[in-house]
PDB file of C-alpha atoms and ligand atoms in Angstrom:
ATOM      1  CA  MET L 735      -9.630  43.408  19.574  1.00 47.00           C
ATOM      2  CA  SER L 736      -8.099  40.718  17.427  1.00 50.00           C
ATOM      3  CA  GLU L 737     -10.538  38.749  15.295  1.00 58.00           C
ATOM      4  CA  GLN L 738      -8.428  35.650  15.795  1.00 62.00           C
ATOM      5  CA  THR L 739      -9.665  33.181  18.418  1.00 72.00           C
ATOM      6  CA  GLU L 740      -7.058  32.746  21.159  1.00 75.00           C
ATOM      7  CA  THR L 741      -6.235  29.267  22.448  1.00 75.00           C
ATOM      8  CA  VAL L 742      -6.843  28.821  26.154  1.00 77.00           C
ATOM      9  CA  HIS L 743      -3.401  27.555  27.115  1.00 79.00           C
ATOM     10  CA  PHE L 744      -4.124  25.635  30.296  1.00 81.00           C
ATOM     11  CA  TYR L 745      -5.827  22.911  28.235  1.00 83.00           C
ATOM     12  CA  ASP L 746      -2.433  22.259  26.632  1.00 78.00           C
ATOM     13  CA  GLU L 747      -1.090  20.728  29.831  1.00 78.00           C
ATOM     14  CA  GLY L 748      -1.038  16.943  30.138  1.00 77.00           C
ATOM     15  CA  GLU L 749      -0.403  14.329  27.521  1.00 81.00           C
ATOM     16  CA  ARG L 750      -1.164  14.959  23.887  1.00 88.00           C
ATOM     17  CA  LEU L 751      -1.484  12.573  21.011  1.00 95.00           C
ATOM     18  CA  PRO L 752       0.641  13.727  18.048  1.00 95.00           C
ATOM     19  CA  ASP L 753      -0.963  16.510  15.974  1.00 93.00           C
ATOM     20  CA  ASP L 754      -0.413  14.373  12.900  1.00 96.00           C
ATOM     21  CA  LEU L 755      -1.888  11.046  13.901  1.00 97.00           C
ATOM     22  CA  PRO L 756       0.401   8.124  12.984  1.00 97.00           C
ATOM     23  CA  ALA L 757      -0.690   5.742  10.245  1.00 97.00           C
ATOM     24  CA  SER L 758      -1.272   2.934  12.778  1.00 98.00           C
ATOM     25  CA  PRO L 759      -2.238   3.258  16.459  1.00 98.00           C
ATOM     26  CA  PHE L 760      -0.084   0.246  17.394  1.00 98.00           C
ATOM     27  CA  PRO L 761       3.280   1.972  18.028  1.00 98.00           C
ATOM     28  CA  ILE L 762       1.721   4.326  20.601  1.00 98.00           C
ATOM     29  CA  PHE L 763      -0.376   1.508  22.090  1.00 98.00           C
ATOM     30  CA  LYS L 764       2.721  -0.693  22.402  1.00 98.00           C
ATOM     31  CA  GLN L 765       4.723   2.133  23.955  1.00 98.00           C
ATOM     32  CA  TRP L 766       1.969   2.775  26.529  1.00 98.00           C
ATOM     33  CA  PHE L 767       1.613  -0.945  27.276  1.00 98.00           C
ATOM     34  CA  ASP L 768       5.380  -1.485  27.626  1.00 98.00           C
ATOM     35  CA  GLN L 769       5.753   1.511  29.904  1.00 97.00           C
ATOM     36  CA  ALA L 770       2.935   0.328  32.183  1.00 97.00           C
ATOM     37  CA  TRP L 771       4.384  -3.199  32.194  1.00 97.00           C
ATOM     38  CA  ASN L 772       8.038  -2.256  32.693  1.00 97.00           C
ATOM     39  CA  GLU L 773       7.216   0.165  35.472  1.00 96.00           C
ATOM     40  CA  ARG L 774       4.840  -2.387  37.076  1.00 93.00           C
ATOM     41  CA  ILE L 775       2.409   0.440  37.750  1.00 91.00           C
ATOM     42  CA  THR L 776      -0.084  -2.191  38.979  1.00 94.00           C
ATOM     43  CA  PRO L 777       0.450  -5.920  39.664  1.00 96.00           C
ATOM     44  CA  ASN L 778      -1.332  -6.744  36.381  1.00 97.00           C
ATOM     45  CA  ALA L 779      -0.519  -3.851  34.085  1.00 98.00           C
ATOM     46  CA  ASN L 780      -1.422  -6.136  31.141  1.00 98.00           C
ATOM     47  CA  ALA L 781      -4.999  -6.615  32.384  1.00 98.00           C
ATOM     48  CA  MET L 782      -7.782  -5.744  29.980  1.00 98.00           C
ATOM     49  CA  THR L 783     -11.549  -5.985  30.203  1.00 98.00           C
ATOM     50  CA  ILE L 784     -12.945  -8.049  27.381  1.00 99.00           C
ATOM     51  CA  SER L 785     -16.596  -8.010  26.361  1.00 98.00           C
ATOM     52  CA  THR L 786     -18.211 -10.729  24.328  1.00 98.00           C
ATOM     53  CA  LEU L 787     -21.779 -11.360  23.295  1.00 98.00           C
ATOM     54  CA  HIS L 788     -23.690 -13.466  25.830  1.00 98.00           C
ATOM     55  CA  GLU L 789     -26.207 -15.932  24.414  1.00 97.00           C
ATOM     56  CA  ASP L 790     -28.976 -13.775  25.905  1.00 98.00           C
ATOM     57  CA  GLY L 791     -28.001 -11.127  23.333  1.00 97.00           C
ATOM     58  CA  TYR L 792     -26.354  -8.688  25.759  1.00 98.00           C
ATOM     59  CA  PRO L 793     -22.657  -7.964  26.447  1.00 98.00           C
ATOM     60  CA  ASP L 794     -20.681  -9.975  29.020  1.00 98.00           C
ATOM     61  CA  SER L 795     -17.396  -8.613  30.418  1.00 98.00           C
ATOM     62  CA  ARG L 796     -14.482  -9.874  32.486  1.00 98.00           C
ATOM     63  CA  ILE L 797     -10.751  -9.285  32.892  1.00 98.00           C
ATOM     64  CA  VAL L 798      -8.065 -11.296  31.092  1.00 98.00           C
ATOM     65  CA  LEU L 799      -4.335 -10.737  30.682  1.00 98.00           C
ATOM     66  CA  CYS L 800      -2.912  -9.588  27.366  1.00 98.00           C
ATOM     67  CA  LYS L 801       0.122 -11.784  26.682  1.00 98.00           C
ATOM     68  CA  GLU L 802       1.241 -10.490  23.316  1.00 98.00           C
ATOM     69  CA  ILE L 803       0.948  -7.416  21.128  1.00 98.00           C
ATOM     70  CA  GLU L 804       1.823  -7.851  17.466  1.00 97.00           C
ATOM     71  CA  PRO L 805       2.163  -4.429  15.802  1.00 96.00           C
ATOM     72  CA  SER L 806       3.046  -5.944  12.403  1.00 96.00           C
ATOM     73  CA  ASN L 807      -0.495  -7.242  11.851  1.00 96.00           C
ATOM     74  CA  GLY L 808      -2.284  -5.212  14.542  1.00 98.00           C
ATOM     75  CA  SER L 809      -3.350  -7.995  16.878  1.00 98.00           C
ATOM     76  CA  ILE L 810      -3.242  -8.974  20.550  1.00 98.00           C
ATOM     77  CA  VAL L 811      -3.360 -12.387  22.273  1.00 98.00           C
ATOM     78  CA  PHE L 812      -4.835 -13.682  25.510  1.00 98.00           C
ATOM     79  CA  TYR L 813      -5.215 -17.211  26.886  1.00 98.00           C
ATOM     80  CA  THR L 814      -8.214 -18.966  28.327  1.00 98.00           C
ATOM     81  CA  ASN L 815     -10.338 -22.103  28.468  1.00 98.00           C
ATOM     82  CA  TYR L 816     -12.100 -22.581  25.110  1.00 98.00           C
ATOM     83  CA  ASN L 817     -14.979 -24.377  26.898  1.00 97.00           C
ATOM     84  CA  GLY L 818     -15.640 -21.615  29.438  1.00 97.00           C
ATOM     85  CA  ALA L 819     -18.392 -19.048  29.027  1.00 98.00           C
ATOM     86  CA  LYS L 820     -16.293 -16.585  27.026  1.00 98.00           C
ATOM     87  CA  GLY L 821     -14.850 -19.439  24.929  1.00 98.00           C
ATOM     88  CA  LYS L 822     -18.347 -20.572  23.970  1.00 98.00           C
ATOM     89  CA  GLN L 823     -19.501 -17.024  23.350  1.00 98.00           C
ATOM     90  CA  LEU L 824     -16.530 -16.462  21.043  1.00 98.00           C
ATOM     91  CA  ALA L 825     -17.228 -19.740  19.238  1.00 98.00           C
ATOM     92  CA  ALA L 826     -20.743 -18.448  18.517  1.00 98.00           C
ATOM     93  CA  ASN L 827     -19.739 -14.805  17.845  1.00 98.00           C
ATOM     94  CA  ALA L 828     -16.059 -14.404  17.047  1.00 98.00           C
ATOM     95  CA  PHE L 829     -15.886 -10.677  17.776  1.00 98.00           C
ATOM     96  CA  ALA L 830     -14.839  -8.891  20.958  1.00 98.00           C
ATOM     97  CA  SER L 831     -14.261  -5.494  22.483  1.00 98.00           C
ATOM     98  CA  VAL L 832     -11.417  -4.874  24.933  1.00 98.00           C
ATOM     99  CA  VAL L 833     -10.324  -1.934  27.027  1.00 99.00           C
ATOM    100  CA  PHE L 834      -7.075  -1.202  28.875  1.00 98.00           C
ATOM    101  CA  HIS L 835      -6.878   1.494  31.527  1.00 98.00           C
ATOM    102  CA  TRP L 836      -3.631   2.797  33.018  1.00 97.00           C
ATOM    103  CA  ASP L 837      -4.887   5.178  35.656  1.00 96.00           C
ATOM    104  CA  LYS L 838      -1.459   6.463  36.688  1.00 95.00           C
ATOM    105  CA  TYR L 839      -0.870   7.849  33.203  1.00 95.00           C
ATOM    106  CA  GLU L 840      -4.504   8.709  32.455  1.00 95.00           C
ATOM    107  CA  ARG L 841      -4.489   6.481  29.413  1.00 97.00           C
ATOM    108  CA  GLN L 842      -7.190   4.286  27.943  1.00 98.00           C
ATOM    109  CA  VAL L 843      -7.040   2.031  24.876  1.00 98.00           C
ATOM    110  CA  ARG L 844     -10.153   0.515  23.307  1.00 98.00           C
ATOM    111  CA  ILE L 845      -9.971  -2.185  20.651  1.00 99.00           C
ATOM    112  CA  ARG L 846     -12.710  -4.034  18.744  1.00 98.00           C
ATOM    113  CA  GLY L 847     -12.313  -6.725  16.190  1.00 98.00           C
ATOM    114  CA  PRO L 848     -12.699 -10.330  15.073  1.00 98.00           C
ATOM    115  CA  ILE L 849     -11.111 -13.147  17.032  1.00 98.00           C
ATOM    116  CA  VAL L 850      -9.398 -16.347  15.908  1.00 98.00           C
ATOM    117  CA  HIS L 851      -7.682 -19.154  17.793  1.00 98.00           C
ATOM    118  CA  ALA L 852      -3.950 -18.551  18.281  1.00 97.00           C
ATOM    119  CA  SER L 853      -1.873 -21.215  16.545  1.00 96.00           C
ATOM    120  CA  GLU L 854      -1.330 -24.547  18.328  1.00 97.00           C
ATOM    121  CA  GLU L 855       2.426 -23.871  18.431  1.00 97.00           C
ATOM    122  CA  GLU L 856       1.898 -20.488  20.079  1.00 97.00           C
ATOM    123  CA  SER L 857      -0.463 -21.944  22.653  1.00 98.00           C
ATOM    124  CA  ASP L 858       1.940 -24.835  23.360  1.00 98.00           C
ATOM    125  CA  ARG L 859       4.845 -22.435  23.778  1.00 98.00           C
ATOM    126  CA  TYR L 860       2.979 -20.160  26.118  1.00 98.00           C
ATOM    127  CA  PHE L 861       1.471 -23.046  28.102  1.00 98.00           C
ATOM    128  CA  ALA L 862       4.935 -24.556  28.634  1.00 97.00           C
ATOM    129  CA  SER L 863       6.179 -21.219  30.013  1.00 97.00           C
ATOM    130  CA  ARG L 864       3.513 -21.118  32.745  1.00 97.00           C
ATOM    131  CA  ARG L 865       4.134 -22.055  36.358  1.00 95.00           C
ATOM    132  CA  LEU L 866       3.454 -25.673  37.262  1.00 94.00           C
ATOM    133  CA  GLU L 867       0.405 -24.788  39.394  1.00 93.00           C
ATOM    134  CA  SER L 868      -1.126 -22.883  36.489  1.00 95.00           C
ATOM    135  CA  ARG L 869      -0.471 -25.704  34.010  1.00 96.00           C
ATOM    136  CA  LEU L 870      -2.123 -28.173  36.373  1.00 95.00           C
ATOM    137  CA  GLY L 871      -4.906 -25.686  37.094  1.00 96.00           C
ATOM    138  CA  ALA L 872      -5.820 -25.535  33.417  1.00 97.00           C
ATOM    139  CA  TRP L 873      -6.687 -29.259  33.651  1.00 97.00           C
ATOM    140  CA  ILE L 874      -8.423 -28.977  37.023  1.00 96.00           C
ATOM    141  CA  SER L 875     -10.908 -26.227  36.179  1.00 95.00           C
ATOM    142  CA  ASP L 876     -13.885 -26.761  33.914  1.00 94.00           C
ATOM    143  CA  GLN L 877     -14.033 -22.999  33.630  1.00 95.00           C
ATOM    144  CA  SER L 878     -17.422 -21.367  34.272  1.00 94.00           C
ATOM    145  CA  GLN L 879     -19.093 -24.677  35.258  1.00 94.00           C
ATOM    146  CA  PRO L 880     -20.807 -24.893  38.658  1.00 95.00           C
ATOM    147  CA  ILE L 881     -19.190 -26.961  41.447  1.00 96.00           C
ATOM    148  CA  GLU L 882     -20.713 -27.904  44.800  1.00 97.00           C
ATOM    149  CA  SER L 883     -17.825 -26.755  47.019  1.00 96.00           C
ATOM    150  CA  ARG L 884     -14.257 -25.444  47.126  1.00 95.00           C
ATOM    151  CA  GLU L 885     -13.242 -28.836  48.551  1.00 95.00           C
ATOM    152  CA  ALA L 886     -14.694 -30.660  45.556  1.00 94.00           C
ATOM    153  CA  LEU L 887     -12.689 -28.333  43.294  1.00 94.00           C
ATOM    154  CA  LEU L 888      -9.446 -29.031  45.158  1.00 93.00           C
ATOM    155  CA  ASN L 889     -10.124 -32.786  45.085  1.00 93.00           C
ATOM    156  CA  LYS L 890     -10.084 -32.585  41.306  1.00 94.00           C
ATOM    157  CA  ALA L 891      -6.295 -32.057  41.524  1.00 92.00           C
ATOM    158  CA  SER L 892      -5.788 -35.708  42.567  1.00 92.00           C
ATOM    159  CA  GLU L 893      -8.113 -36.878  39.781  1.00 93.00           C
ATOM    160  CA  VAL L 894      -6.072 -34.937  37.236  1.00 94.00           C
ATOM    161  CA  ILE L 895      -2.768 -36.267  38.586  1.00 94.00           C
ATOM    162  CA  SER L 896      -3.937 -39.860  38.145  1.00 93.00           C
ATOM    163  CA  LYS L 897      -5.732 -39.198  34.837  1.00 93.00           C
ATOM    164  CA  LEU L 898      -2.565 -37.705  33.323  1.00 94.00           C
ATOM    165  CA  ASN L 899      -0.393 -40.286  35.023  1.00 94.00           C
ATOM    166  CA  LEU L 900       1.765 -37.589  36.595  1.00 93.00           C
ATOM    167  CA  ASP L 901       4.522 -38.360  39.091  1.00 91.00           C
ATOM    168  CA  ALA L 902       2.705 -37.419  42.322  1.00 89.00           C
ATOM    169  CA  SER L 903       5.776 -37.740  44.549  1.00 90.00           C
ATOM    170  CA  ALA L 904       7.782 -35.432  42.260  1.00 91.00           C
ATOM    171  CA  LEU L 905       4.922 -32.945  42.479  1.00 89.00           C
ATOM    172  CA  MET L 906       4.833 -33.219  46.279  1.00 87.00           C
ATOM    173  CA  ASN L 907       8.584 -32.558  46.319  1.00 90.00           C
ATOM    174  CA  GLY L 908       7.999 -29.370  44.397  1.00 86.00           C
ATOM    175  CA  GLU L 909       9.739 -30.648  41.255  1.00 91.00           C
ATOM    176  CA  ASP L 910       8.791 -29.143  37.923  1.00 92.00           C
ATOM    177  CA  ILE L 911       7.384 -31.838  35.675  1.00 93.00           C
ATOM    178  CA  GLU L 912       6.089 -31.753  32.128  1.00 94.00           C
ATOM    179  CA  ILE L 913       2.334 -31.330  31.799  1.00 95.00           C
ATOM    180  CA  PRO L 914       0.717 -31.400  28.360  1.00 95.00           C
ATOM    181  CA  ARG L 915      -1.493 -28.506  27.260  1.00 98.00           C
ATOM    182  CA  PRO L 916      -5.177 -29.391  27.632  1.00 98.00           C
ATOM    183  CA  PRO L 917      -6.885 -29.460  24.207  1.00 97.00           C
ATOM    184  CA  HIS L 918      -9.558 -27.099  25.566  1.00 97.00           C
ATOM    185  CA  TRP L 919      -7.054 -24.443  26.659  1.00 98.00           C
ATOM    186  CA  GLY L 920      -5.212 -21.987  24.426  1.00 98.00           C
ATOM    187  CA  GLY L 921      -4.925 -18.529  22.982  1.00 98.00           C
ATOM    188  CA  PHE L 922      -7.310 -16.207  21.216  1.00 98.00           C
ATOM    189  CA  ARG L 923      -5.946 -13.563  18.853  1.00 98.00           C
ATOM    190  CA  LEU L 924      -7.985 -10.392  18.431  1.00 98.00           C
ATOM    191  CA  HIS L 925      -7.310  -8.527  15.172  1.00 98.00           C
ATOM    192  CA  ALA L 926      -7.915  -4.833  15.712  1.00 98.00           C
ATOM    193  CA  MET L 927     -10.480  -3.328  13.374  1.00 98.00           C
ATOM    194  CA  HIS L 928     -11.440  -0.273  15.420  1.00 98.00           C
ATOM    195  CA  MET L 929      -9.124   1.252  17.943  1.00 98.00           C
ATOM    196  CA  GLU L 930      -9.168   4.325  20.154  1.00 98.00           C
ATOM    197  CA  LEU L 931      -6.361   5.961  22.123  1.00 98.00           C
ATOM    198  CA  TRP L 932      -7.383   8.264  24.955  1.00 97.00           C
ATOM    199  CA  ALA L 933      -5.072  10.539  26.922  1.00 96.00           C
ATOM    200  CA  GLY L 934      -6.487  12.392  29.916  1.00 93.00           C
ATOM    201  CA  GLY L 935      -6.498  16.169  29.762  1.00 88.00           C
ATOM    202  CA  VAL L 936      -7.099  19.115  32.074  1.00 87.00           C
ATOM    203  CA  GLY L 937     -10.740  19.990  32.721  1.00 87.00           C
ATOM    204  CA  ARG L 938     -11.889  16.794  30.958  1.00 88.00           C
ATOM    205  CA  ILE L 939     -10.629  18.189  27.658  1.00 88.00           C
ATOM    206  CA  HIS L 940      -9.045  14.842  26.916  1.00 91.00           C
ATOM    207  CA  ASP L 941      -7.241  13.891  23.723  1.00 93.00           C
ATOM    208  CA  ARG L 942      -8.947  11.106  21.769  1.00 97.00           C
ATOM    209  CA  ALA L 943      -8.343   9.580  18.386  1.00 98.00           C
ATOM    210  CA  ARG L 944      -9.946   6.668  16.609  1.00 98.00           C
ATOM    211  CA  TRP L 945      -8.443   4.420  13.934  1.00 98.00           C
ATOM    212  CA  THR L 946     -10.512   2.128  11.719  1.00 98.00           C
ATOM    213  CA  ARG L 947      -9.640  -0.273   8.942  1.00 98.00           C
ATOM    214  CA  ASP L 948     -11.422  -2.812   6.785  1.00 98.00           C
ATOM    215  CA  LEU L 949     -10.652  -6.289   7.998  1.00 98.00           C
ATOM    216  CA  ARG L 950     -11.911  -9.748   7.262  1.00 97.00           C
ATOM    217  CA  ILE L 951     -10.714 -13.180   8.309  1.00 97.00           C
ATOM    218  CA  GLU L 952     -10.063 -15.921   5.753  1.00 96.00           C
ATOM    219  CA  ASN L 953      -8.795 -19.302   6.930  1.00 93.00           C
ATOM    220  CA  ASP L 954      -7.972 -17.769  10.299  1.00 92.00           C
ATOM    221  CA  GLN L 955      -5.768 -15.139   8.596  1.00 94.00           C
ATOM    222  CA  PRO L 956      -6.553 -11.422   8.562  1.00 96.00           C
ATOM    223  CA  ILE L 957      -6.944  -9.529   5.314  1.00 97.00           C
ATOM    224  CA  ALA L 958      -6.666  -5.912   6.340  1.00 97.00           C
ATOM    225  CA  GLY L 959      -6.830  -2.562   4.576  1.00 98.00           C
ATOM    226  CA  GLU L 960      -5.029   0.640   5.598  1.00 98.00           C
ATOM    227  CA  TRP L 961      -5.949   2.410   8.828  1.00 98.00           C
ATOM    228  CA  SER L 962      -7.776   5.710   8.636  1.00 98.00           C
ATOM    229  CA  SER L 963      -7.872   7.978  11.669  1.00 98.00           C
ATOM    230  CA  THR L 964      -9.794  10.867  13.133  1.00 98.00           C
ATOM    231  CA  ARG L 965      -9.596  12.982  16.276  1.00 97.00           C
ATOM    232  CA  LEU L 966     -12.633  12.864  18.537  1.00 97.00           C
ATOM    233  CA  GLN L 967     -14.039  15.349  20.991  1.00 95.00           C
ATOM    234  CA  PRO L 968     -13.744  14.156  24.573  1.00 95.00           C
TER     235      PRO L 968
HETATM  236  C1  FMN O1189      -6.401  -9.756  37.110  1.00 51.67           C
HETATM  237  C2  FMN O1189      -7.160 -10.887  36.465  1.00 51.67           C
HETATM  238  C3  FMN O1189      -6.588 -11.566  35.419  1.00 51.67           C
HETATM  239  C4  FMN O1189      -7.268 -12.622  34.789  1.00 51.67           C
HETATM  240  N1  FMN O1189      -6.706 -13.227  33.707  1.00 51.67           N
HETATM  241  C5  FMN O1189      -7.379 -14.195  33.063  1.00 51.67           C
HETATM  242  C6  FMN O1189      -6.869 -14.750  31.854  1.00 51.67           C
HETATM  243  O1  FMN O1189      -5.814 -14.341  31.330  1.00 51.67           O
HETATM  244  N2  FMN O1189      -7.586 -15.747  31.270  1.00 51.67           N
HETATM  245  C7  FMN O1189      -8.768 -16.205  31.786  1.00 51.67           C
HETATM  246  O2  FMN O1189      -9.363 -17.117  31.233  1.00 51.67           O
HETATM  247  N3  FMN O1189      -9.297 -15.665  32.908  1.00 51.67           N
HETATM  248  C8  FMN O1189      -8.629 -14.670  33.555  1.00 51.67           C
HETATM  249  N4  FMN O1189      -9.174 -14.097  34.668  1.00 51.67           N
HETATM  250  C9  FMN O1189     -10.472 -14.602  35.171  1.00 51.67           C
HETATM  251  C10 FMN O1189     -11.610 -13.991  34.327  1.00 51.67           C
HETATM  252  O3  FMN O1189     -11.866 -12.657  34.722  1.00 51.67           O
HETATM  253  C11 FMN O1189     -12.906 -14.825  34.420  1.00 51.67           C
HETATM  254  O4  FMN O1189     -13.295 -14.991  35.757  1.00 51.67           O
HETATM  255  C12 FMN O1189     -12.748 -16.193  33.789  1.00 51.67           C
HETATM  256  O5  FMN O1189     -12.002 -16.136  32.585  1.00 51.67           O
HETATM  257  C13 FMN O1189     -14.104 -16.824  33.488  1.00 51.67           C
HETATM  258  O6  FMN O1189     -14.823 -15.975  32.624  1.00 51.67           O
HETATM  259  P1  FMN O1189     -16.024 -16.531  31.720  1.00 51.67           P
HETATM  260  O7  FMN O1189     -16.894 -17.350  32.635  1.00 51.67           O
HETATM  261  O8  FMN O1189     -16.706 -15.315  31.211  1.00 51.67           O
HETATM  262  O9  FMN O1189     -15.395 -17.357  30.617  1.00 51.67           O
HETATM  263  C14 FMN O1189      -8.528 -13.030  35.287  1.00 51.67           C
HETATM  264  C15 FMN O1189      -9.112 -12.316  36.353  1.00 51.67           C
HETATM  265  C16 FMN O1189      -8.443 -11.264  36.929  1.00 51.67           C
HETATM  266  C17 FMN O1189      -9.116 -10.498  38.046  1.00 51.67           C
END
């Protein structure tokens, strides 16, 4: 009998991360994201669960939509209300953990890192690209605040229309009108510090790899070292 240990070949089926892990996880992440998005494998293929630190000291999670991936500096962007629960939690603790899951391809991406506000220009640009109802909605909702009824919430639309001096008849006619970005609404940019790519494998012998880099934020700008990577057991 050969002394050499034989590989059990059926575990080689399914997706594999490259044997030599790339210097940065972002090209593979971006490829996975783009494929899920372009193939519309779910209505919100850009959805990610983001966890922040609740003021009670425990994690708090919810879904948001990832609107940008920037491989050049290793960051991602999502948009929200800065005064909502997650906005306040991020103001107190500017660090978050996110996870994407694309079930069809058995892929998972986990990212952790510090968070900064996206630039005003970026937030303006993205806000202007949103549908009219969503732009108005950003003014209507005091995100995460209690309200006595659905009706009271809907009534806030008229208040906003008069507060912003919007052309109500144009709105009723379905015309697209300019609506300024609320000062409390904009983007957050998460700079990846720890990242894991996970590809499902036969018999739960998945392929996992983790990348880590030193990273600190100075004047809202990241100062990042090189990534180092390691394969992980499933
Ligand atoms: C598919 C999906 C996409 C969502 N996208 C966003 C988003 O991009 N930004 C956002 O603020 N909330 C989004 N939400 C709502 C959040 O999950 C959450 O209810 C809201 O942000 C309030 O969370 P908070 O009270 O923890 O701040 C989305 C929910 C779902 C189910």
